[in-house]
Amino acid sequence: MYQRPSGTNDILPADQPYWRYITSRLHHLAALYGYDEIETPLFEDTEVFTRGVGETTDIVEKEMYTIRERPDESLTLRPEFTAGVMRAYLENGMHVLPSPVRLYSIGAIFRRERPQAGRYRQFHQFNAEALGEQDPAVDLEIMSIAYDLYAGLGFTGLSFQLNSTGCPICRPTYLEILKPYFRQHLDQLGDDDRRRLERNPLRILDSKHPAAQTIIEAAPRIVDYLCAECKDHFARLRRYLEVLGRPYTLNHRLVRGLDYYTKTVFEVWAQGIGAQNAMCGGGRYDGLIEVLGGKPTPGVGFAAGLERTILLMKEQHLPVPALPGPQVFLAYLGESAKQRGIELLGDLRRAGIRVTATFGDRSMKAQMRSADKSAAGYAIILGDVELERGVAVVRNLRDKGQQEIPFAELIAHLQGLLAAA
Ligand code: HAM
């Protein structure tokens, strides 16, 4: 038997209430904040990601699904939304729109990661970006969307992990202090971290290598080396967070896995859920649009992983509303009753009543068993006798009470029952 590819999921009917609930809340939340939806292709020119996300990131180094159909064409399944959304912003001339341009997307993302619980090769993100404004109030807005998303789903004990990653003015100075620091402690770094030392030393701060933890904790902190502009931005953001009463923890090890970040980076953590399983993350990326060929344009955004969110909702027993199932079940006996029933199914659906039947000409007992297993509250029972008398039996599947209703009154009768339920 064939199996789904490693790291992918079938989203079965039993899980659909979570997906429907979360996506409907996301559309609602985006509208509350004035974000417009944008859909970009599932794949882009590989360069959008190599340049956008950064050559030295795990994503670009080893996690992209790249297709080369022709020697001069390389396409990559999107390993994140941001770079593709920036490409669309530039290509469609959206920079002429009033700033900030606020965009959101929901869709599939692909990363060739080592699959494990909460880590997949195809997963889904909600992604929000605000472009064209440098004010830290916009960072706060993006962070608030993330916070409200999880608070609205019922998560408690929410707080931000917050850091600044500086900018091209102050970050190099910091790296020139960080690199020699780690060089002094080479023996405590793992192989991956040693490799990162020259290419992307900031990522060492994020290392899980057990022997490196003490030296990372004691490493120089970027917030002590920020330039005046970054320092001011960070201080104002913190003030705004305090105004809103949103709890945050400064986390000097939070650097995140994408190269485009400048200044603010953040994640939202909930009670009992830590760094291993970040529900969402984001930050500011003031240099990204320029890297992709646009005029310097500041931006800030975040993405939330939907599979992870659902896993955590289940872990925390957070409720979701059921999806609408059938309201009425049609059971028939005999060919004439079947034909009348087929007609009736159409009439009921046109009247907006959700109705189903087993078909297959099964025994009445088998049909009623299916009816009892369905979500329907009522069954319509049709046989030759009823047909002759121009009536149908309407049975309440909960209390088993039943009544004969003339065909002409059937729809109005059912509508009355369903409205009262
Ligand atoms: P990211 O931290 O790489 O950021 O991903 C955001 C979220 O996607 C994570 O917090 C996690 O919930 C989910 N996620 C990531 N990888 C996986 C995976 N393999 N399986 C399941 N879920 C996963 C970004 O993608 C940035 N583009 C966010 C952003 C937008 N920054 C600015 N604007």
mmCIF file of C-alpha atoms in Angstrom, residues 29-314:
data_model
loop_
_atom_site.group_PDB
_atom_site.id
_atom_site.type_symbol
_atom_site.label_atom_id
_atom_site.label_comp_id
_atom_site.label_asym_id
_atom_site.label_seq_id
_atom_site.Cartn_x
_atom_site.Cartn_y
_atom_site.Cartn_z
ATOM 1 C CA LEU A 29 -8.463 38.803 12.870
ATOM 2 C CA ALA A 30 -6.780 40.085 9.706
ATOM 3 C CA ALA A 31 -9.879 42.157 8.921
ATOM 4 C CA LEU A 32 -9.923 43.576 12.456
ATOM 5 C CA TYR A 33 -6.388 44.841 11.900
ATOM 6 C CA GLY A 34 -7.007 46.042 8.339
ATOM 7 C CA TYR A 35 -4.837 43.445 6.541
ATOM 8 C CA ASP A 36 -5.636 42.461 2.952
ATOM 9 C CA GLU A 37 -5.206 38.918 1.672
ATOM 10 C CA ILE A 38 -2.588 38.135 -0.980
ATOM 11 C CA GLU A 39 -1.997 34.778 -2.637
ATOM 12 C CA THR A 40 1.347 34.115 -4.265
ATOM 13 C CA PRO A 41 2.424 30.998 -6.201
ATOM 14 C CA LEU A 42 3.509 27.845 -4.389
ATOM 15 C CA PHE A 43 6.842 28.152 -6.183
ATOM 16 C CA GLU A 44 9.117 31.034 -7.098
ATOM 17 C CA ASP A 45 12.408 31.579 -8.855
ATOM 18 C CA THR A 46 14.940 29.954 -6.542
ATOM 19 C CA GLU A 47 16.811 33.256 -6.300
ATOM 20 C CA VAL A 48 13.878 34.911 -4.548
ATOM 21 C CA PHE A 49 14.659 32.643 -1.601
ATOM 22 C CA THR A 50 18.439 32.320 -1.879
ATOM 23 C CA ARG A 51 18.765 36.104 -1.926
ATOM 24 C CA GLY A 52 15.753 36.814 0.285
ATOM 25 C CA VAL A 53 16.072 34.243 3.041
ATOM 26 C CA GLY A 54 19.873 34.180 2.833
ATOM 27 C CA GLU A 55 22.558 31.796 1.523
ATOM 28 C CA THR A 56 23.797 30.806 4.964
ATOM 29 C CA THR A 57 20.452 29.811 6.466
ATOM 30 C CA ASP A 58 19.493 26.174 7.093
ATOM 31 C CA ILE A 59 16.511 26.720 4.816
ATOM 32 C CA VAL A 60 18.600 27.687 1.785
ATOM 33 C CA GLU A 61 21.549 25.425 2.580
ATOM 34 C CA LYS A 62 19.615 22.214 2.930
ATOM 35 C CA GLU A 63 15.835 22.473 3.133
ATOM 36 C CA MET A 64 14.552 23.751 -0.196
ATOM 37 C CA TYR A 65 12.664 21.638 -2.727
ATOM 38 C CA THR A 66 14.125 22.850 -5.971
ATOM 39 C CA ILE A 67 13.066 21.823 -9.451
ATOM 40 C CA ARG A 68 15.299 22.403 -12.464
ATOM 41 C CA GLU A 69 13.316 21.868 -15.623
ATOM 42 C CA ARG A 70 15.813 23.660 -17.847
ATOM 43 C CA PRO A 71 19.465 24.496 -17.249
ATOM 44 C CA ASP A 72 18.599 28.208 -17.082
ATOM 45 C CA GLU A 73 15.526 27.887 -14.875
ATOM 46 C CA SER A 74 15.429 26.940 -11.222
ATOM 47 C CA LEU A 75 12.178 26.948 -9.281
ATOM 48 C CA THR A 76 11.703 26.332 -5.553
ATOM 49 C CA LEU A 77 8.628 25.374 -3.552
ATOM 50 C CA ARG A 78 8.147 28.228 -1.098
ATOM 51 C CA PRO A 79 9.951 27.515 2.193
ATOM 52 C CA GLU A 80 8.270 30.610 3.693
ATOM 53 C CA PHE A 81 5.954 33.400 2.562
ATOM 54 C CA THR A 82 7.912 36.595 3.178
ATOM 55 C CA ALA A 83 10.334 36.648 0.229
ATOM 56 C CA GLY A 84 7.587 35.700 -2.247
ATOM 57 C CA VAL A 85 5.230 38.341 -0.869
ATOM 58 C CA MET A 86 8.007 40.959 -1.279
ATOM 59 C CA ARG A 87 8.516 39.816 -4.872
ATOM 60 C CA ALA A 88 4.770 40.256 -5.477
ATOM 61 C CA TYR A 89 4.772 43.664 -3.758
ATOM 62 C CA LEU A 90 7.515 44.867 -6.095
ATOM 63 C CA GLU A 91 6.259 43.193 -9.252
ATOM 64 C CA ASN A 92 2.742 44.574 -8.802
ATOM 65 C CA GLY A 93 3.873 48.100 -7.960
ATOM 66 C CA MET A 94 2.276 47.965 -4.520
ATOM 67 C CA HIS A 95 4.878 50.419 -3.199
ATOM 68 C CA VAL A 96 2.690 53.228 -4.588
ATOM 69 C CA LEU A 97 -0.129 52.272 -2.206
ATOM 70 C CA PRO A 98 -0.451 54.250 1.030
ATOM 71 C CA SER A 99 1.959 52.927 3.682
ATOM 72 C CA PRO A 100 1.988 50.746 5.553
ATOM 73 C CA VAL A 101 0.797 48.166 3.041
ATOM 74 C CA ARG A 102 -0.682 45.396 5.188
ATOM 75 C CA LEU A 103 -0.865 41.899 3.701
ATOM 76 C CA TYR A 104 -1.660 38.419 4.933
ATOM 77 C CA SER A 105 -1.635 34.917 3.473
ATOM 78 C CA ILE A 106 -2.596 31.420 4.532
ATOM 79 C CA GLY A 107 -1.148 28.401 2.763
ATOM 80 C CA ALA A 108 1.253 25.502 2.393
ATOM 81 C CA ILE A 109 4.998 25.819 3.009
ATOM 82 C CA PHE A 110 7.682 23.270 2.140
ATOM 83 C CA ARG A 111 10.945 22.579 3.984
ATOM 84 C CA ARG A 112 13.051 19.426 3.759
ATOM 85 C CA GLU A 113 13.475 19.106 7.510
ATOM 86 C CA ARG A 114 13.944 15.997 9.613
ATOM 87 C CA PRO A 115 10.309 15.096 10.353
ATOM 88 C CA GLN A 116 9.230 14.807 13.980
ATOM 89 C CA ALA A 117 6.207 15.785 16.073
ATOM 90 C CA GLY A 118 5.288 19.336 15.067
ATOM 91 C CA ARG A 119 7.998 19.470 12.373
ATOM 92 C CA TYR A 120 6.918 18.571 8.874
ATOM 93 C CA ARG A 121 8.060 18.886 5.269
ATOM 94 C CA GLN A 122 4.750 20.267 4.121
ATOM 95 C CA PHE A 123 2.997 22.472 6.650
ATOM 96 C CA HIS A 124 0.829 25.571 6.678
ATOM 97 C CA GLN A 125 1.421 29.103 7.838
ATOM 98 C CA PHE A 126 -0.610 32.180 8.517
ATOM 99 C CA ASN A 127 1.681 35.020 7.485
ATOM 100 C CA ALA A 128 1.260 38.770 7.989
ATOM 101 C CA GLU A 129 3.491 41.583 6.700
ATOM 102 C CA ALA A 130 3.357 45.375 7.074
ATOM 103 C CA LEU A 131 5.464 47.246 4.520
ATOM 104 C CA GLY A 132 6.715 50.786 4.184
ATOM 105 C CA GLU A 133 6.761 52.033 7.768
ATOM 106 C CA GLN A 134 9.575 52.027 10.280
ATOM 107 C CA ASP A 135 7.589 53.113 13.344
ATOM 108 C CA PRO A 136 7.916 50.521 16.172
ATOM 109 C CA ALA A 137 4.147 50.913 16.610
ATOM 110 C CA VAL A 138 3.910 48.746 13.479
ATOM 111 C CA ASP A 139 6.170 46.120 15.093
ATOM 112 C CA LEU A 140 3.746 46.230 18.006
ATOM 113 C CA GLU A 141 0.785 45.827 15.645
ATOM 114 C CA ILE A 142 2.303 42.695 14.095
ATOM 115 C CA MET A 143 3.137 41.315 17.530
ATOM 116 C CA SER A 144 -0.406 42.045 18.694
ATOM 117 C CA ILE A 145 -1.912 40.078 15.814
ATOM 118 C CA ALA A 146 0.194 37.090 16.882
ATOM 119 C CA TYR A 147 -0.811 37.543 20.504
ATOM 120 C CA ASP A 148 -4.520 38.017 19.757
ATOM 121 C CA LEU A 149 -4.509 34.964 17.525
ATOM 122 C CA TYR A 150 -3.416 32.700 20.368
ATOM 123 C CA ALA A 151 -5.402 34.484 23.066
ATOM 124 C CA GLY A 152 -8.519 34.184 20.873
ATOM 125 C CA LEU A 153 -7.997 30.436 20.495
ATOM 126 C CA GLY A 154 -7.986 30.105 24.279
ATOM 127 C CA PHE A 155 -4.251 29.845 25.055
ATOM 128 C CA THR A 156 -3.258 31.264 28.420
ATOM 129 C CA GLY A 157 -0.012 32.441 29.961
ATOM 130 C CA LEU A 158 1.021 34.104 26.699
ATOM 131 C CA SER A 159 4.153 36.206 26.506
ATOM 132 C CA PHE A 160 6.642 37.452 23.971
ATOM 133 C CA GLN A 161 10.262 36.481 23.663
ATOM 134 C CA LEU A 162 11.919 39.599 22.359
ATOM 135 C CA ASN A 163 15.290 40.644 21.013
ATOM 136 C CA SER A 164 16.817 43.121 18.603
ATOM 137 C CA THR A 165 19.233 41.899 15.947
ATOM 138 C CA GLY A 166 20.513 45.378 15.140
ATOM 139 C CA CYS A 167 21.073 46.668 11.624
ATOM 140 C CA PRO A 168 23.878 46.737 9.017
ATOM 141 C CA ILE A 169 25.431 49.623 10.954
ATOM 142 C CA CYS A 170 25.664 48.088 14.413
ATOM 143 C CA ARG A 171 25.519 44.338 13.792
ATOM 144 C CA PRO A 172 29.004 44.050 12.201
ATOM 145 C CA THR A 173 30.548 45.718 15.260
ATOM 146 C CA TYR A 174 28.790 43.222 17.499
ATOM 147 C CA LEU A 175 29.860 40.279 15.319
ATOM 148 C CA GLU A 176 33.470 41.411 15.557
ATOM 149 C CA ILE A 177 33.120 41.001 19.322
ATOM 150 C CA LEU A 178 31.071 37.811 19.197
ATOM 151 C CA LYS A 179 33.374 35.915 16.808
ATOM 152 C CA PRO A 180 36.567 36.207 18.879
ATOM 153 C CA TYR A 181 34.533 35.344 21.978
ATOM 154 C CA PHE A 182 33.384 32.064 20.450
ATOM 155 C CA ARG A 183 36.847 31.425 18.955
ATOM 156 C CA GLN A 184 38.216 31.459 22.497
ATOM 157 C CA HIS A 185 35.769 28.672 23.359
ATOM 158 C CA LEU A 186 36.043 26.550 20.208
ATOM 159 C CA ASP A 187 36.383 23.368 22.250
ATOM 160 C CA GLN A 188 32.874 23.807 23.628
ATOM 161 C CA LEU A 189 31.224 24.343 20.251
ATOM 162 C CA GLY A 190 29.680 21.535 18.223
ATOM 163 C CA ASP A 191 30.638 20.900 14.570
ATOM 164 C CA ASP A 192 27.658 22.846 13.219
ATOM 165 C CA ASP A 193 28.468 25.814 15.431
ATOM 166 C CA ARG A 194 32.121 25.842 14.342
ATOM 167 C CA ARG A 195 30.995 25.931 10.755
ATOM 168 C CA ARG A 196 28.666 28.804 11.601
ATOM 169 C CA LEU A 197 31.424 30.772 13.292
ATOM 170 C CA GLU A 198 32.643 32.349 10.055
ATOM 171 C CA ARG A 199 29.477 32.163 7.962
ATOM 172 C CA ASN A 200 26.680 33.078 10.396
ATOM 173 C CA PRO A 201 27.977 33.495 13.967
ATOM 174 C CA LEU A 202 24.696 34.941 15.219
ATOM 175 C CA ARG A 203 23.056 31.528 14.800
ATOM 176 C CA ILE A 204 25.425 30.023 17.397
ATOM 177 C CA LEU A 205 23.366 31.884 19.992
ATOM 178 C CA ASP A 206 20.477 29.648 19.000
ATOM 179 C CA SER A 207 22.530 26.421 19.287
ATOM 180 C CA LYS A 208 21.084 23.455 21.160
ATOM 181 C CA HIS A 209 24.551 21.822 21.535
ATOM 182 C CA PRO A 210 24.661 20.884 25.260
ATOM 183 C CA ALA A 211 28.350 21.718 25.826
ATOM 184 C CA ALA A 212 27.904 25.201 24.348
ATOM 185 C CA GLN A 213 25.078 26.355 26.628
ATOM 186 C CA THR A 214 27.204 27.957 29.356
ATOM 187 C CA ILE A 215 29.369 29.976 26.989
ATOM 188 C CA ILE A 216 26.331 31.088 24.999
ATOM 189 C CA GLU A 217 24.616 32.279 28.156
ATOM 190 C CA ALA A 218 27.708 34.321 29.029
ATOM 191 C CA ALA A 219 28.264 35.659 25.477
ATOM 192 C CA PRO A 220 28.248 39.400 24.736
ATOM 193 C CA ARG A 221 24.689 40.575 24.112
ATOM 194 C CA ILE A 222 23.668 42.438 20.995
ATOM 195 C CA VAL A 223 21.389 44.829 22.895
ATOM 196 C CA ASP A 224 24.536 46.281 24.504
ATOM 197 C CA TYR A 225 25.969 47.119 21.070
ATOM 198 C CA LEU A 226 22.977 48.611 19.244
ATOM 199 C CA CYS A 227 23.460 51.895 17.353
ATOM 200 C CA ALA A 228 21.458 54.913 18.504
ATOM 201 C CA GLU A 229 18.668 54.314 15.974
ATOM 202 C CA CYS A 230 18.224 50.605 16.840
ATOM 203 C CA LYS A 231 18.437 51.355 20.531
ATOM 204 C CA ASP A 232 15.738 54.001 20.255
ATOM 205 C CA HIS A 233 13.527 51.709 18.153
ATOM 206 C CA PHE A 234 13.866 48.925 20.709
ATOM 207 C CA ALA A 235 13.194 51.230 23.661
ATOM 208 C CA ARG A 236 10.067 52.623 22.007
ATOM 209 C CA LEU A 237 8.766 49.157 21.140
ATOM 210 C CA ARG A 238 9.248 48.067 24.746
ATOM 211 C CA ARG A 239 7.409 51.157 25.941
ATOM 212 C CA TYR A 240 4.486 50.409 23.596
ATOM 213 C CA LEU A 241 4.364 46.814 24.816
ATOM 214 C CA GLU A 242 4.161 48.104 28.351
ATOM 215 C CA VAL A 243 1.377 50.539 27.387
ATOM 216 C CA LEU A 244 -0.592 47.583 26.022
ATOM 217 C CA GLY A 245 0.251 45.491 29.080
ATOM 218 C CA ARG A 246 1.709 42.678 26.992
ATOM 219 C CA PRO A 247 4.257 40.605 28.945
ATOM 220 C CA TYR A 248 7.631 40.046 27.302
ATOM 221 C CA THR A 249 10.977 38.526 28.183
ATOM 222 C CA LEU A 250 14.202 39.830 26.693
ATOM 223 C CA ASN A 251 15.917 36.832 25.145
ATOM 224 C CA HIS A 252 19.386 37.635 23.866
ATOM 225 C CA ARG A 253 19.623 34.192 22.272
ATOM 226 C CA LEU A 254 16.607 34.761 20.031
ATOM 227 C CA VAL A 255 18.075 35.316 16.558
ATOM 228 C CA ARG A 256 15.752 33.209 14.368
ATOM 229 C CA GLY A 257 16.671 31.191 11.340
ATOM 230 C CA LEU A 258 16.324 33.698 8.509
ATOM 231 C CA ASP A 259 18.987 36.205 7.468
ATOM 232 C CA TYR A 260 16.735 39.115 6.607
ATOM 233 C CA TYR A 261 15.912 40.263 10.115
ATOM 234 C CA THR A 262 16.951 43.691 11.338
ATOM 235 C CA LYS A 263 16.060 45.222 14.691
ATOM 236 C CA THR A 264 13.010 43.482 16.259
ATOM 237 C CA VAL A 265 12.721 39.690 16.418
ATOM 238 C CA PHE A 266 10.077 37.950 18.494
ATOM 239 C CA GLU A 267 8.213 34.755 19.213
ATOM 240 C CA VAL A 268 5.042 34.132 21.220
ATOM 241 C CA TRP A 269 5.269 31.479 23.901
ATOM 242 C CA ALA A 270 2.359 30.038 25.862
ATOM 243 C CA GLN A 271 2.348 28.407 29.247
ATOM 244 C CA GLY A 272 4.112 25.066 29.134
ATOM 245 C CA ILE A 273 5.231 25.539 25.535
ATOM 246 C CA GLY A 274 8.818 26.531 24.986
ATOM 247 C CA ALA A 275 11.416 27.247 22.409
ATOM 248 C CA GLN A 276 11.497 23.766 20.899
ATOM 249 C CA ASN A 277 8.055 24.242 19.529
ATOM 250 C CA ALA A 278 7.641 27.916 18.691
ATOM 251 C CA MET A 279 4.072 28.507 17.595
ATOM 252 C CA CYS A 280 5.004 31.582 15.655
ATOM 253 C CA GLY A 281 7.801 34.013 15.068
ATOM 254 C CA GLY A 282 8.719 37.081 13.151
ATOM 255 C CA GLY A 283 10.451 40.404 13.112
ATOM 256 C CA ARG A 284 11.540 43.408 11.133
ATOM 257 C CA TYR A 285 13.386 43.114 7.816
ATOM 258 C CA ASP A 286 14.240 46.631 6.647
ATOM 259 C CA GLY A 287 16.815 45.464 4.076
ATOM 260 C CA LEU A 288 14.894 42.677 2.346
ATOM 261 C CA ILE A 289 13.080 44.617 -0.358
ATOM 262 C CA GLU A 290 16.328 46.248 -1.434
ATOM 263 C CA VAL A 291 18.000 42.843 -1.650
ATOM 264 C CA LEU A 292 15.188 41.778 -4.001
ATOM 265 C CA GLY A 293 15.765 44.815 -6.223
ATOM 266 C CA GLY A 294 13.361 47.390 -4.785
ATOM 267 C CA LYS A 295 13.915 50.809 -3.239
ATOM 268 C CA PRO A 296 14.788 50.692 0.465
ATOM 269 C CA THR A 297 11.484 49.862 2.178
ATOM 270 C CA PRO A 298 11.091 48.863 5.796
ATOM 271 C CA GLY A 299 8.945 45.864 6.675
ATOM 272 C CA VAL A 300 7.887 43.783 9.632
ATOM 273 C CA GLY A 301 5.905 40.554 9.840
ATOM 274 C CA PHE A 302 5.405 37.177 11.404
ATOM 275 C CA ALA A 303 4.213 33.689 10.588
ATOM 276 C CA ALA A 304 2.359 31.132 12.681
ATOM 277 C CA GLY A 305 2.541 27.396 12.003
ATOM 278 C CA LEU A 306 -0.989 26.003 11.799
ATOM 279 C CA GLU A 307 -0.163 22.314 12.399
ATOM 280 C CA ARG A 308 1.750 23.279 15.520
ATOM 281 C CA THR A 309 -1.075 25.485 16.674
ATOM 282 C CA ILE A 310 -3.548 22.616 16.290
ATOM 283 C CA LEU A 311 -1.228 20.162 18.086
ATOM 284 C CA LEU A 312 -0.964 22.560 20.986
ATOM 285 C CA MET A 313 -4.709 23.236 21.023
ATOM 286 C CA LYS A 314 -5.283 19.493 21.350
#
